[in-house]
Every structure is written in structure tokens, then in C-alpha cells.
PDB file of C-alpha atoms in Angstrom:
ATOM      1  CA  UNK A1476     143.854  85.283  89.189  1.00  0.00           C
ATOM      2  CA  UNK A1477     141.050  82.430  89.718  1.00  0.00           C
ATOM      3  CA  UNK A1478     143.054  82.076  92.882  1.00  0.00           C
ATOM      4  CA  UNK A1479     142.051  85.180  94.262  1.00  0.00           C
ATOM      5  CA  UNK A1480     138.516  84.320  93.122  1.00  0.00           C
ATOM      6  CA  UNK A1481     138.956  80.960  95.562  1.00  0.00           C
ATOM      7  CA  UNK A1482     139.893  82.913  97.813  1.00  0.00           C
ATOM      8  CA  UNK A1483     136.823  85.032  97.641  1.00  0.00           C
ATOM      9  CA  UNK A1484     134.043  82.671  97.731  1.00  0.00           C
ATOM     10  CA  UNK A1485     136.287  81.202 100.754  1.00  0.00           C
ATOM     11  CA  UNK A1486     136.570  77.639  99.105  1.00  0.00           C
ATOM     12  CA  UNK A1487     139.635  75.757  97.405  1.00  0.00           C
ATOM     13  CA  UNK A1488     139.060  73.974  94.359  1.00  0.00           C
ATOM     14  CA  UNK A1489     140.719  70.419  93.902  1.00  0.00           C
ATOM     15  CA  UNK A1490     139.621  70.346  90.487  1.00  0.00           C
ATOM     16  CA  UNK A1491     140.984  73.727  89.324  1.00  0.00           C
ATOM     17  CA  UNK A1492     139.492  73.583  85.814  1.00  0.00           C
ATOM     18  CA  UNK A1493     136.148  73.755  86.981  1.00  0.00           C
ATOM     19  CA  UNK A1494     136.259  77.018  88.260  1.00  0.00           C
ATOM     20  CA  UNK A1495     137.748  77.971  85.279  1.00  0.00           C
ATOM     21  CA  UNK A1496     134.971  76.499  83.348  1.00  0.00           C
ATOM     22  CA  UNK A1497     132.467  78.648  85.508  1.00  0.00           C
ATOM     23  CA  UNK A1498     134.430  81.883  84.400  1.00  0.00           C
ATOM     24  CA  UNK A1499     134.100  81.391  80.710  1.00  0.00           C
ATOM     25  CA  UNK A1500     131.641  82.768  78.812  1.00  0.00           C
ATOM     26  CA  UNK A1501     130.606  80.926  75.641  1.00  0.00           C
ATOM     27  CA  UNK A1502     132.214  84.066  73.522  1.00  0.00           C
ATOM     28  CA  UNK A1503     135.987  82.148  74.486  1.00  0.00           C
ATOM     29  CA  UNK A1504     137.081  79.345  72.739  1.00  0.00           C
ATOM     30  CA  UNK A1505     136.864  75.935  74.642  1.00  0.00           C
ATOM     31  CA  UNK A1506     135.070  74.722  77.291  1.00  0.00           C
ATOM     32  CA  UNK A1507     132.306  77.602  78.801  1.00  0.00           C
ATOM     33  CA  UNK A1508     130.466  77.687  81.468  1.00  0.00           C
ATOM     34  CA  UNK A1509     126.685  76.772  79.618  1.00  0.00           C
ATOM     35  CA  UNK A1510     126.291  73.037  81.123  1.00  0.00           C
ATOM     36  CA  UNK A1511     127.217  74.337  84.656  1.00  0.00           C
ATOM     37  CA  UNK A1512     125.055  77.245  84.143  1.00  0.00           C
ATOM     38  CA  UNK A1513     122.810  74.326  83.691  1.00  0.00           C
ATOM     39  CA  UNK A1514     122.840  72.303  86.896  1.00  0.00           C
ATOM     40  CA  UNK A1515     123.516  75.660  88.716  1.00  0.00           C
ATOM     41  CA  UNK A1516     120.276  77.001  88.133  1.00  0.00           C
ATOM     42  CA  UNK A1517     118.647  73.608  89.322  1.00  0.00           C
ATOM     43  CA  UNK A1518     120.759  73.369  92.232  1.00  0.00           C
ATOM     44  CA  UNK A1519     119.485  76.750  93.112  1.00  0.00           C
ATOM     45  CA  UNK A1520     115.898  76.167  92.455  1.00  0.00           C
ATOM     46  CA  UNK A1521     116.447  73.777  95.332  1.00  0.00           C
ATOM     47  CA  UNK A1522     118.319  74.620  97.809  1.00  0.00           C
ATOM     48  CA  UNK A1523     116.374  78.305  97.535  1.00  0.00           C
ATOM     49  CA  UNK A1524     113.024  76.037  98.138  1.00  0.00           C
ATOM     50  CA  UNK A1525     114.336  74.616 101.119  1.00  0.00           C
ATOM     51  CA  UNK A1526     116.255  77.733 102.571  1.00  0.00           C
ATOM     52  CA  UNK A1527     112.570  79.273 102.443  1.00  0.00           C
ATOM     53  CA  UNK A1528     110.824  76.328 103.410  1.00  0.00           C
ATOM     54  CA  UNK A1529     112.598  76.395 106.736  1.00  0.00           C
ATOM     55  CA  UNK A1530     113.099  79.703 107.428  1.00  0.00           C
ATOM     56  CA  UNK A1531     109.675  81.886 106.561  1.00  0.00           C
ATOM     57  CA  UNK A1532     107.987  78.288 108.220  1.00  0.00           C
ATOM     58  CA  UNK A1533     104.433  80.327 108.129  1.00  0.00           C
ATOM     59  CA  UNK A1534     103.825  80.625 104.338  1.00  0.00           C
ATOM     60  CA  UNK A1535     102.251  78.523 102.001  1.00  0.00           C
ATOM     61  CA  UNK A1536     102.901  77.263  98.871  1.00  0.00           C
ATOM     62  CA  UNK A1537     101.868  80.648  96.909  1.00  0.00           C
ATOM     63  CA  UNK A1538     103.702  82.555  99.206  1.00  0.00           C
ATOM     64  CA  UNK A1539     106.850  80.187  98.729  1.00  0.00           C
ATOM     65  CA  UNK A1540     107.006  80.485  95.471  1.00  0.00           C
ATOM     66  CA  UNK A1541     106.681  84.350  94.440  1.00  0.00           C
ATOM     67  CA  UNK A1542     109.522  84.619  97.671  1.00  0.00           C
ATOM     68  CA  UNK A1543     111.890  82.118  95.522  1.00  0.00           C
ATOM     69  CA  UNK A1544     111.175  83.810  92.228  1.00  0.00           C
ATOM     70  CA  UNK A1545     112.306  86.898  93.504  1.00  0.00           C
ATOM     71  CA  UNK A1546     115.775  85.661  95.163  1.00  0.00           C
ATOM     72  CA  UNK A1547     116.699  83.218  91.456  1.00  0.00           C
ATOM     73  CA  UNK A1548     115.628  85.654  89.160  1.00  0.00           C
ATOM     74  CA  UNK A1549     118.684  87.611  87.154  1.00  0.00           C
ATOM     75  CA  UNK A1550     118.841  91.096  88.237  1.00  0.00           C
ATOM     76  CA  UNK A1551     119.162  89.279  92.011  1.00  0.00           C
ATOM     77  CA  UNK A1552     121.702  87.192  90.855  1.00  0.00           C
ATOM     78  CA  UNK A1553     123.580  89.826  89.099  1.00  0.00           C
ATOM     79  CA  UNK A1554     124.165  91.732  92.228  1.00  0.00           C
ATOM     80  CA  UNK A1555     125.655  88.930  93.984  1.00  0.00           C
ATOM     81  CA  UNK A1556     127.382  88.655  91.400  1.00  0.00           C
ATOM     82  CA  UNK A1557     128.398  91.975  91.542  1.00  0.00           C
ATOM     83  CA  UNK A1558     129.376  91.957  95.374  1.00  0.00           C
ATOM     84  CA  UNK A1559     131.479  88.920  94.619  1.00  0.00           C
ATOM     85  CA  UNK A1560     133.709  90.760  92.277  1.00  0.00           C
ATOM     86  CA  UNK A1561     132.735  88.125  89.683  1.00  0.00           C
ATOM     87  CA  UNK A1562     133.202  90.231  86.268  1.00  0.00           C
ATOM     88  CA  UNK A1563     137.015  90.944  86.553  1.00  0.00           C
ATOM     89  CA  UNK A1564     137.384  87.232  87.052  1.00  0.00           C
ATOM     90  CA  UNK A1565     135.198  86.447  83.555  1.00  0.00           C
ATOM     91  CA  UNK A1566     137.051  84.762  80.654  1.00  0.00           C
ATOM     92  CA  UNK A1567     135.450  86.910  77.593  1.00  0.00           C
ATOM     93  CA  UNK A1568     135.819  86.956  73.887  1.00  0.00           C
ATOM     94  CA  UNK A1569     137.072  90.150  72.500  1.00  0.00           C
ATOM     95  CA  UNK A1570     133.952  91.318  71.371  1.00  0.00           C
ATOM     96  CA  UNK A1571     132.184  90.843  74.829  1.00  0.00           C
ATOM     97  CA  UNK A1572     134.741  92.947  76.587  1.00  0.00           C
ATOM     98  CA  UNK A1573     134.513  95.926  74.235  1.00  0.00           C
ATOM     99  CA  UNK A1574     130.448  95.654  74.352  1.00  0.00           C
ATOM    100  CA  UNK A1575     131.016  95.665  78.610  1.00  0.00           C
ATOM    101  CA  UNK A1576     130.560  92.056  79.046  1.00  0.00           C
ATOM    102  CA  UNK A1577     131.962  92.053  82.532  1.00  0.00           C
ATOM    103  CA  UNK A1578     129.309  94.323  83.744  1.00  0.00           C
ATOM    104  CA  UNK A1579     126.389  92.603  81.551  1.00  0.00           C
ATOM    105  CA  UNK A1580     123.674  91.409  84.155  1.00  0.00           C
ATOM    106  CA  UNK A1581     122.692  88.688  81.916  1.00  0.00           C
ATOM    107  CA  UNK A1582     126.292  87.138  81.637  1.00  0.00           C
ATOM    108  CA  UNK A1583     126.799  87.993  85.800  1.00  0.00           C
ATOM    109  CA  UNK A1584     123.298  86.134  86.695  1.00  0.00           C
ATOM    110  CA  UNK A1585     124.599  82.943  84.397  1.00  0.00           C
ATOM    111  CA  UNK A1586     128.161  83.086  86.266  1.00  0.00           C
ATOM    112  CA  UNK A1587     126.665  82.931  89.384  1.00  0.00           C
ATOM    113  CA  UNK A1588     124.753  79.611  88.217  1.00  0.00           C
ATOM    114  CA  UNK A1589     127.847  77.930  87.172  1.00  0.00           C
ATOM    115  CA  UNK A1590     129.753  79.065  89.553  1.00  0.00           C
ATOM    116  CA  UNK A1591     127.126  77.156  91.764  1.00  0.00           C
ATOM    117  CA  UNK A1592     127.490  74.204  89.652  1.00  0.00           C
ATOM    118  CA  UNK A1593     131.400  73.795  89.943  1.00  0.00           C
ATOM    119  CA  UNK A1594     131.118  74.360  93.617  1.00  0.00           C
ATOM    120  CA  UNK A1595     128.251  71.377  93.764  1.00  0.00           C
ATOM    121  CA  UNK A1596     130.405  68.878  91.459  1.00  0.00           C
ATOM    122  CA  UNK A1597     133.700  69.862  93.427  1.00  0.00           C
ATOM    123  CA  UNK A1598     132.301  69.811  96.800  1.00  0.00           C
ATOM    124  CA  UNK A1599     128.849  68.573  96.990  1.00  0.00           C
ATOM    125  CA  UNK A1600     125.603  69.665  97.674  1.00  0.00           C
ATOM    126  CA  UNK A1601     126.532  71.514 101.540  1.00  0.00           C
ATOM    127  CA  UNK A1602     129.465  73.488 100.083  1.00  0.00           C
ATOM    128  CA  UNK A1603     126.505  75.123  97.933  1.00  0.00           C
ATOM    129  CA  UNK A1604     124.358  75.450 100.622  1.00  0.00           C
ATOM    130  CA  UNK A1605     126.286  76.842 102.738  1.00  0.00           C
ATOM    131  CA  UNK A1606     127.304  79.531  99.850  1.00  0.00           C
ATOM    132  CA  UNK A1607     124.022  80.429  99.412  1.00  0.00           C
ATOM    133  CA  UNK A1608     123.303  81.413 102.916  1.00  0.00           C
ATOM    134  CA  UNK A1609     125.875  83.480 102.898  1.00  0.00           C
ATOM    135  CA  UNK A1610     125.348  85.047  99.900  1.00  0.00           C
ATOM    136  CA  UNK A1611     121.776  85.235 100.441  1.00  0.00           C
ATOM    137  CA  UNK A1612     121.526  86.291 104.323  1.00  0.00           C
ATOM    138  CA  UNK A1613     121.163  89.726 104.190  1.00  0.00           C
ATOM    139  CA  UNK A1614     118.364  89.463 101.279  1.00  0.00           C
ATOM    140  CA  UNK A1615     116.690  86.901 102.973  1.00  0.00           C
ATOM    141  CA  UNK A1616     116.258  88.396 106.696  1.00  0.00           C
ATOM    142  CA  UNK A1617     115.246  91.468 104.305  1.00  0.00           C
ATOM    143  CA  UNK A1618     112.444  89.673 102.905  1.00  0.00           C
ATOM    144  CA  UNK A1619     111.047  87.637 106.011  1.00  0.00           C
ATOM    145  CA  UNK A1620     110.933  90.616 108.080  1.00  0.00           C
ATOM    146  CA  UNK A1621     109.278  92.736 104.760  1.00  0.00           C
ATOM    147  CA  UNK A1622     106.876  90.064 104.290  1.00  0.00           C
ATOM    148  CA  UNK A1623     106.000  88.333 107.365  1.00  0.00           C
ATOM    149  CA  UNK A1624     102.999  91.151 108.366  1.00  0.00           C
ATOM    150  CA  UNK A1625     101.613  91.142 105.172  1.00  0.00           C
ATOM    151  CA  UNK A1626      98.692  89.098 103.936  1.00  0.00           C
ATOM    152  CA  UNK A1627      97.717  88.004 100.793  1.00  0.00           C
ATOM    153  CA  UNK A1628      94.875  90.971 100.037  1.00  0.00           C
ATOM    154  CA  UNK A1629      97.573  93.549 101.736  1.00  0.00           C
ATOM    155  CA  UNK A1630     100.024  91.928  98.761  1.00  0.00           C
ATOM    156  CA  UNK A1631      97.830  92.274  96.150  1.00  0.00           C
ATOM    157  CA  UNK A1632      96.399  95.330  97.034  1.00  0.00           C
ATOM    158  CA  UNK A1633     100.347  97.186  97.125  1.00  0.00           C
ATOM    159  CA  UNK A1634     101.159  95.341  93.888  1.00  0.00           C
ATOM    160  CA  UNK A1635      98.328  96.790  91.843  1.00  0.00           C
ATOM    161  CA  UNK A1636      98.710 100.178  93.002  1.00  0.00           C
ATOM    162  CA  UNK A1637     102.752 100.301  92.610  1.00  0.00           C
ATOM    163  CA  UNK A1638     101.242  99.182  88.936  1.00  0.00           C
ATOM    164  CA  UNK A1639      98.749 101.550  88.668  1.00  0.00           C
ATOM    165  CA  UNK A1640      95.913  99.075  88.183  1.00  0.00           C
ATOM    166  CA  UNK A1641      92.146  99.563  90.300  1.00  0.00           C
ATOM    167  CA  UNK A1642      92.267  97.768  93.112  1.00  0.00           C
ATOM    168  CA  UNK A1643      90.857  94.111  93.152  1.00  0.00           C
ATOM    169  CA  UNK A1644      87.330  93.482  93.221  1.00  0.00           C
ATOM    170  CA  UNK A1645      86.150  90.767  95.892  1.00  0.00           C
ATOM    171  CA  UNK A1646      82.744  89.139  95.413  1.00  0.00           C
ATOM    172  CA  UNK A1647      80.863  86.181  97.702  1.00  0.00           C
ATOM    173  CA  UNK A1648      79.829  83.808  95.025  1.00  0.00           C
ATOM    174  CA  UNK A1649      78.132  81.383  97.354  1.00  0.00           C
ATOM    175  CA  UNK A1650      76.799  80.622 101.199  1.00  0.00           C
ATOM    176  CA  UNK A1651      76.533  77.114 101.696  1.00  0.00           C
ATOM    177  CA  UNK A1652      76.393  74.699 104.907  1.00  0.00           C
ATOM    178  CA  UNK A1653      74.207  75.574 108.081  1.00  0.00           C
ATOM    179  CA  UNK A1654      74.356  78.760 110.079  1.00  0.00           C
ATOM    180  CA  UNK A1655      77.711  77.794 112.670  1.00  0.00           C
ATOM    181  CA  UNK A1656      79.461  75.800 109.167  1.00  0.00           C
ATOM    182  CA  UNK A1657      79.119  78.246 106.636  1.00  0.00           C
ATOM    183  CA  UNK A1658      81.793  77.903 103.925  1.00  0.00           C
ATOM    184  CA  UNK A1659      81.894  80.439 101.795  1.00  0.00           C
ATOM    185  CA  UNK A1660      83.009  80.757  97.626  1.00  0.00           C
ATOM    186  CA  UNK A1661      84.286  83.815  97.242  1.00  0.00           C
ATOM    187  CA  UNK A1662      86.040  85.461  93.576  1.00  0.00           C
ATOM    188  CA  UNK A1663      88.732  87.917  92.817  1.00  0.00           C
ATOM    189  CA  UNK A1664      88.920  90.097  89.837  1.00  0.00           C
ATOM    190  CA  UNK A1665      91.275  92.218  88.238  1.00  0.00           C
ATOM    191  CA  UNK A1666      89.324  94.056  85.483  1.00  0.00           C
ATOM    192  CA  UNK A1667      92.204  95.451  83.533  1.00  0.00           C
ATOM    193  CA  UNK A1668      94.149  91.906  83.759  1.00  0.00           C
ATOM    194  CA  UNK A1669      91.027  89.774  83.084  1.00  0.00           C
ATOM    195  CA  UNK A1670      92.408  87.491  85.802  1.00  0.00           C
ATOM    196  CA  UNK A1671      89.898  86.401  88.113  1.00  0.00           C
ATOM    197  CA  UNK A1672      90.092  83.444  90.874  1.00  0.00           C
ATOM    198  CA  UNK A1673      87.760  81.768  93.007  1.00  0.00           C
ATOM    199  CA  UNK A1674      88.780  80.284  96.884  1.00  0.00           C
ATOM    200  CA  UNK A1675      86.436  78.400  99.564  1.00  0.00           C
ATOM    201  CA  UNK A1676      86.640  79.554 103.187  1.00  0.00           C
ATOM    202  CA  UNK A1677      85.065  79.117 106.787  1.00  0.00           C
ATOM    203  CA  UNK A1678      84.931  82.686 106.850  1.00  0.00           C
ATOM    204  CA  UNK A1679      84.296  85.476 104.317  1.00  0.00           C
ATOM    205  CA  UNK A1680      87.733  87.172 104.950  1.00  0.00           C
ATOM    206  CA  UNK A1681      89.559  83.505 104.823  1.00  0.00           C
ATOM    207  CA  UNK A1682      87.902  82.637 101.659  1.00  0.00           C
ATOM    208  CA  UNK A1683      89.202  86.296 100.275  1.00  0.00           C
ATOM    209  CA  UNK A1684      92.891  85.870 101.202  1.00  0.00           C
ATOM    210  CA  UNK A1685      93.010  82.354  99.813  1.00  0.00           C
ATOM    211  CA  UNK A1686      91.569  84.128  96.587  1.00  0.00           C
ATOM    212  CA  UNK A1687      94.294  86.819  96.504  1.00  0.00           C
ATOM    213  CA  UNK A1688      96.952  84.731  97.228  1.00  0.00           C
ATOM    214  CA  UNK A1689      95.698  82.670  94.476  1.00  0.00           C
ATOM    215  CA  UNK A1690      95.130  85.889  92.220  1.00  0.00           C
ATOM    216  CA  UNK A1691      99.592  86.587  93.360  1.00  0.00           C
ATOM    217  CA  UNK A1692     100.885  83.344  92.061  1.00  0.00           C
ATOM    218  CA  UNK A1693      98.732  83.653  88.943  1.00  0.00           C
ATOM    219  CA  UNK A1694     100.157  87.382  88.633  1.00  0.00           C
ATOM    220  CA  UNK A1695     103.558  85.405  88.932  1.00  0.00           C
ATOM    221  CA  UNK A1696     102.709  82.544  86.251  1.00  0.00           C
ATOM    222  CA  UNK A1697     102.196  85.817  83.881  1.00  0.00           C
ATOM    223  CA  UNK A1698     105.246  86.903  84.192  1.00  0.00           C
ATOM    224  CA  UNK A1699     107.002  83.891  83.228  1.00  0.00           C
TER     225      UNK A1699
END
């Protein structure tokens, strides 16, 4: 059966066992997958940084970040996992099968992490890159094409009314520097959140998008 899972993911295991070790959930007795669920979800952390890094080359750090968050969290990972076939392939205890195990987002997201970490300790570090894009492609022209218009304030703005929060509240906090070098300090506020950020800019509008975009990966920090 975990040959028609190699088959699959289009890659041959010489170590058998560890793909077997990335299909068993800690419910079975032996080995499970927990320590390559591990170094999966490192590996990914990575090689998502670096997929980003080079491919959306126009955003910053902020940016970066809330763009990987959204590709490693679980419900993303539990549809790949989910167009990989992955939960007729799981090794479960009894009691995870007759509580739907196999179709458990939680236990799909963690498969796809080990699964990552057998392919990295059978094949190194490009096999899992090269999984990735492929698993990832679709998402990720999705989300450069969704994003790449958008600045920060546009961002913010959408995310607090798809939450149903007032809009946020920009304020110049200071004018310094002569006439033709202004640099300007410049706050956001969400009142409901009581999160507020400050940002420096040449301009009024530059000094408000660095604050918003400050304001996002706060928003994200939350969340964690």
C-alpha cells in the first residue's frame, strides 16, 4: 500500500521504514511519526521562507511573514494533505479510525510534516524542495497574484472589515527636519484591539503604510 503512496508523491524510498514511520500516528504501537513531524515542520519553515523570498522578491519582512504563516499553518496543510490521498495511507489505532482519524485535519497537517521529514532524511534537502513547489504551486501563484497590488493600509483596511472592526485610525505624531527633508512619525490605532503602532517616513503616506504593515504582523503575533 505505502507503495502506491511512493508512487504518489513521485519518489522511491531506499529506506522503506521511514515512510512508514511518517504514516503512523502515535495512536499505533511502535515507532510514529512525532520526531519527523518534528524536523518536518522546521524543514518547512525554511524552505517556505525561501520559496517566498525568491518568488514575491517585492515584499518585506512583514509581508514575508503573514504570506508564510498562511501556506504552514494546518488547515493549508490538511488540504494537501487531502489532495495527496494521505488519510487512506495513515497507520491508526482503533480508536482513531472509528472517531474519523483519517479525515482529522489535525492528524493530516502533522502527516504532511513528517512526511516532509522522511523525504529530507531519505533524500535530502532538494527532494523536499522540490515537493513543496509542487505541492505548493498553485497556492502560491494564487497568493502573489492576490497580493502583489495590495498595500499595507489596503491589507489592513480589508482585514478589519472582513472582521467587523472600525477601520484604523491614522494620526501624524510629529514633523521634523527642514521643509524638502521632512520625516514624518506617524501612529496607527485599532480602538477595539488596543493595538496601536508608530512608523517614520519621508512622506506622510510612506510613514502610514510602514505603520499598517507594522499594525499586520502585530495582528499576526496575536494570533499565535
Amino acid at each position: 500500500m505505502l507503495a502506491k503512496l511512493s508512487k504518489t508523491i513521485g519518489y522511491t524510498f531506499r529506506d522503506p521504514d521511514l515512510l512508514q514511520m511518517a504514516m503512523s500516528h502515535r495512536s499505533v504501537d511502535g515507532a510514529n511519526y512525532e520526531r519527523l513531524e518534528f524536523l518536518g515542520d522546521a524543514i518547512l519553515s525554511f524552505l517556505m521562507a525561501e520559496i517566498l523570498f525568491l518568488k514575491y522578491s517585492t515584499a518585506q519582512e512583514g509581508e514575508l511573514s503573514r504570506l508564510r504563516a498562511n501556506f504552514v499553518k494546518g488547515d493549508t496543510l490538511a488540504e494537501v494533505a487531502r489532495e495527496l490521498g494521505l488519510g487512506q495511507y495513515l497507520l491508526l489505532g482503533a480508536g482513531e479510525l472509528k472517531s474519523g482519524g483519517r479525515d482529522r485535519s489535525s492528524i493530516l497537517a502533522d502527516a504532511v510534516e513528517a512526511l516532509l521529514g522522511a523525504l529530507y532524511l531519505d533524500g535530502g534537502i532538494e527532494v523536499c524542495r522540490e515537493k513543496l513547489l509542487l505541492w505548493f504551486h498553485e497556492r502560491l501563484d494564487k497568493m502573489v497574484q492576490k497580493k502583489t497590488h495590495k498595500d499595507p493600509k489596503t491589507h489592513l483596511q480589508e482585514w478589519a472589515q472582513a472582521e467587523g472592526l472600525e477601520l484604523p485610525v491614522y494620526e501624524v505624531i510629529k514633523i521634523e527636519g527642514l521643509a524638502h527633508q521632512q520625516i514624518f512619525s506617524v501612529s496607527c490605532k485599532l480602538e477595539s484591539l488596543n493595538h496601536s503602532t508608530k512608523a517614520k517616513g519621508s512622506t506622510r503616506r510612506k510613514a502610514e503604510q510602514e505603520a499598517a504593515d507594522k499594525m499586520l504582523t502585530l495582528i499576526e503575533k496575536k494570533k499565535k
